[in-house]
């Protein structure tokens, strides 16, 4: 059985290297995308400090639909181009928001969220979903977090079959 080790978050590049090692162990031998998304959501929520939501939205019939996550109940459907998640899909790039209240069109699924990081999952040139992280702290995420989650997204895609 997999057991996550406690990781120090004081050195973010080191934190993400260790998190990637834990994720490699967690994904080893499993190809199911939903099972892997569920375990990755749990790992991120457990290992990363100051999160109030960690999870996936998956593309279904031209819109994002809630996938595996950890945290409070969430918005079920998000149109492409709306909110932080929909913007990441439309732009096909990560979106890091220091203050969600200043983001035009932010969708407040949890009123406690103050900052957000969304990384699109792109396979064979197609956006198939996003990894979404929310924090109750303004400015919680930075470019080190973005790079770390982008690397985690790549590992997840390599380890998992299509949805």
Tab-separated table of C-alpha atoms in Angstrom:
chain	number	residue	atom	x	y	z
A	1	UNK	CA	0.000	0.000	0.000
A	2	UNK	CA	1.246	3.477	-0.869
A	3	UNK	CA	1.907	5.896	1.968
A	4	UNK	CA	2.836	9.505	1.314
A	5	UNK	CA	5.828	10.849	3.173
A	6	UNK	CA	5.805	14.290	4.722
A	7	UNK	CA	7.566	16.773	2.454
A	8	UNK	CA	9.063	20.098	3.507
A	9	UNK	CA	7.593	22.988	1.510
A	10	UNK	CA	10.319	25.495	2.415
A	11	UNK	CA	12.318	24.642	-0.755
A	12	UNK	CA	9.707	24.570	-3.533
A	13	UNK	CA	11.843	23.010	-6.296
A	14	UNK	CA	12.911	20.320	-3.809
A	15	UNK	CA	9.296	19.930	-2.665
A	16	UNK	CA	8.160	19.266	-6.230
A	17	UNK	CA	11.019	16.825	-6.900
A	18	UNK	CA	9.942	14.823	-3.849
A	19	UNK	CA	6.275	15.107	-4.786
A	20	UNK	CA	7.086	13.778	-8.280
A	21	UNK	CA	8.865	10.779	-6.715
A	22	UNK	CA	5.834	10.064	-4.554
A	23	UNK	CA	3.556	10.413	-7.567
A	24	UNK	CA	5.698	8.005	-9.604
A	25	UNK	CA	5.251	5.424	-6.858
A	26	UNK	CA	1.533	6.086	-6.628
A	27	UNK	CA	0.984	5.762	-10.398
A	28	UNK	CA	3.295	2.756	-10.874
A	29	UNK	CA	1.446	-0.081	-12.562
A	30	UNK	CA	-1.883	1.758	-12.879
A	31	UNK	CA	-3.068	3.149	-16.244
A	32	UNK	CA	-6.675	4.111	-15.412
A	33	UNK	CA	-6.969	7.889	-15.846
A	34	UNK	CA	-9.824	8.349	-13.362
A	35	UNK	CA	-8.178	6.244	-10.644
A	36	UNK	CA	-4.910	8.121	-11.178
A	37	UNK	CA	-6.698	11.498	-11.113
A	38	UNK	CA	-8.397	10.558	-7.843
A	39	UNK	CA	-5.116	9.546	-6.206
A	40	UNK	CA	-3.278	12.582	-7.588
A	41	UNK	CA	-5.978	14.889	-6.200
A	42	UNK	CA	-5.618	13.283	-2.785
A	43	UNK	CA	-1.814	13.499	-2.903
A	44	UNK	CA	-1.847	17.192	-3.845
A	45	UNK	CA	-4.463	18.061	-1.229
A	46	UNK	CA	-2.591	16.166	1.476
A	47	UNK	CA	0.961	17.263	0.607
A	48	UNK	CA	0.545	20.895	-0.407
A	49	UNK	CA	0.085	23.413	2.389
A	50	UNK	CA	-2.687	26.008	2.396
A	51	UNK	CA	-5.056	24.446	-0.146
A	52	UNK	CA	-8.807	24.313	0.161
A	53	UNK	CA	-9.421	22.453	-3.134
A	54	UNK	CA	-7.393	20.212	-5.447
A	55	UNK	CA	-8.823	18.351	-8.375
A	56	UNK	CA	-9.661	17.824	-11.996
A	57	UNK	CA	-12.150	19.111	-14.496
A	58	UNK	CA	-12.484	16.940	-17.611
A	59	UNK	CA	-13.573	17.982	-21.103
A	60	UNK	CA	-16.952	16.501	-22.006
A	61	UNK	CA	-18.941	17.628	-25.059
A	62	UNK	CA	-17.150	20.968	-25.300
A	63	UNK	CA	-17.277	21.961	-21.626
A	64	UNK	CA	-15.409	21.182	-18.417
A	65	UNK	CA	-17.141	18.697	-16.116
A	66	UNK	CA	-16.133	18.046	-12.519
A	67	UNK	CA	-13.776	15.103	-12.076
A	68	UNK	CA	-12.007	13.597	-9.059
A	69	UNK	CA	-11.188	16.154	-6.355
A	70	UNK	CA	-10.538	16.831	-2.666
A	71	UNK	CA	-12.244	19.706	-0.852
A	72	UNK	CA	-15.724	21.177	-0.598
A	73	UNK	CA	-18.398	20.389	-3.196
A	74	UNK	CA	-17.632	22.219	-6.434
A	75	UNK	CA	-19.212	23.662	-9.557
A	76	UNK	CA	-20.128	20.762	-11.827
A	77	UNK	CA	-19.876	22.364	-15.285
A	78	UNK	CA	-17.685	25.219	-16.523
A	79	UNK	CA	-17.929	26.589	-20.072
A	80	UNK	CA	-14.689	27.006	-22.015
A	81	UNK	CA	-13.555	30.623	-21.667
A	82	UNK	CA	-15.327	31.228	-18.323
A	83	UNK	CA	-13.586	31.487	-14.981
A	84	UNK	CA	-9.986	30.521	-14.379
A	85	UNK	CA	-10.450	26.899	-15.508
A	86	UNK	CA	-12.289	27.806	-18.707
A	87	UNK	CA	-9.695	30.482	-19.477
A	88	UNK	CA	-6.851	27.968	-19.129
A	89	UNK	CA	-8.615	25.724	-21.655
A	90	UNK	CA	-9.317	28.575	-24.085
A	91	UNK	CA	-5.722	29.842	-23.896
A	92	UNK	CA	-4.254	26.307	-23.787
A	93	UNK	CA	-1.853	27.455	-21.063
A	94	UNK	CA	-1.559	27.569	-17.292
A	95	UNK	CA	-3.281	30.410	-15.470
A	96	UNK	CA	-1.929	31.604	-12.116
A	97	UNK	CA	-4.192	34.036	-10.250
A	98	UNK	CA	-2.908	35.779	-7.117
A	99	UNK	CA	-6.332	37.255	-6.231
A	100	UNK	CA	-9.401	35.584	-7.718
A	101	UNK	CA	-11.568	38.589	-6.778
A	102	UNK	CA	-9.574	40.643	-9.290
A	103	UNK	CA	-9.944	38.029	-12.069
A	104	UNK	CA	-12.660	39.023	-14.549
A	105	UNK	CA	-15.372	36.372	-14.684
A	106	UNK	CA	-14.080	34.326	-11.745
A	107	UNK	CA	-16.522	31.571	-10.790
A	108	UNK	CA	-16.735	31.380	-6.991
A	109	UNK	CA	-17.393	27.704	-6.268
A	110	UNK	CA	-16.011	28.229	-2.745
A	111	UNK	CA	-16.232	31.759	-1.369
A	112	UNK	CA	-13.161	31.057	0.797
A	113	UNK	CA	-10.880	30.683	-2.248
A	114	UNK	CA	-8.588	33.673	-2.789
A	115	UNK	CA	-5.931	32.387	-5.224
A	116	UNK	CA	-5.924	29.727	-7.909
A	117	UNK	CA	-3.611	27.811	-10.223
A	118	UNK	CA	-4.993	25.933	-13.227
A	119	UNK	CA	-2.860	23.753	-15.515
A	120	UNK	CA	-4.376	22.368	-18.722
A	121	UNK	CA	-3.958	18.697	-19.580
A	122	UNK	CA	-3.006	18.521	-23.256
A	123	UNK	CA	-2.733	15.168	-25.016
A	124	UNK	CA	-2.013	14.871	-28.749
A	125	UNK	CA	-2.692	18.596	-29.172
A	126	UNK	CA	-6.127	18.396	-27.518
A	127	UNK	CA	-7.064	19.840	-24.106
A	128	UNK	CA	-8.649	16.924	-22.246
A	129	UNK	CA	-9.049	18.633	-18.876
A	130	UNK	CA	-7.332	20.706	-16.195
A	131	UNK	CA	-5.752	20.340	-12.791
A	132	UNK	CA	-7.223	23.035	-10.538
A	133	UNK	CA	-5.756	24.155	-7.197
A	134	UNK	CA	-7.424	26.703	-4.913
A	135	UNK	CA	-6.162	28.369	-1.739
A	136	UNK	CA	-7.809	30.564	0.884
A	137	UNK	CA	-4.611	32.681	0.914
A	138	UNK	CA	-4.085	35.489	-1.610
A	139	UNK	CA	-0.830	35.054	-3.542
A	140	UNK	CA	-0.470	31.401	-2.428
A	141	UNK	CA	0.843	30.213	-5.815
A	142	UNK	CA	3.924	31.387	-7.706
A	143	UNK	CA	5.909	30.377	-10.786
A	144	UNK	CA	7.664	27.588	-8.843
A	145	UNK	CA	4.230	26.097	-8.099
A	146	UNK	CA	3.213	26.515	-11.723
A	147	UNK	CA	6.343	24.739	-12.992
A	148	UNK	CA	5.918	21.982	-10.412
A	149	UNK	CA	2.256	21.326	-11.244
A	150	UNK	CA	3.004	21.462	-14.979
A	151	UNK	CA	5.617	18.711	-14.457
A	152	UNK	CA	3.120	16.719	-12.383
A	153	UNK	CA	0.510	17.116	-15.146
A	154	UNK	CA	2.994	15.743	-17.692
A	155	UNK	CA	3.781	12.742	-15.504
A	156	UNK	CA	0.058	12.099	-14.962
A	157	UNK	CA	-0.578	12.177	-18.731
A	158	UNK	CA	2.351	9.838	-19.451
A	159	UNK	CA	1.203	7.352	-16.810
A	160	UNK	CA	-2.502	7.320	-17.676
A	161	UNK	CA	-4.596	6.034	-20.559
A	162	UNK	CA	-7.279	8.219	-22.151
A	163	UNK	CA	-10.440	8.976	-20.155
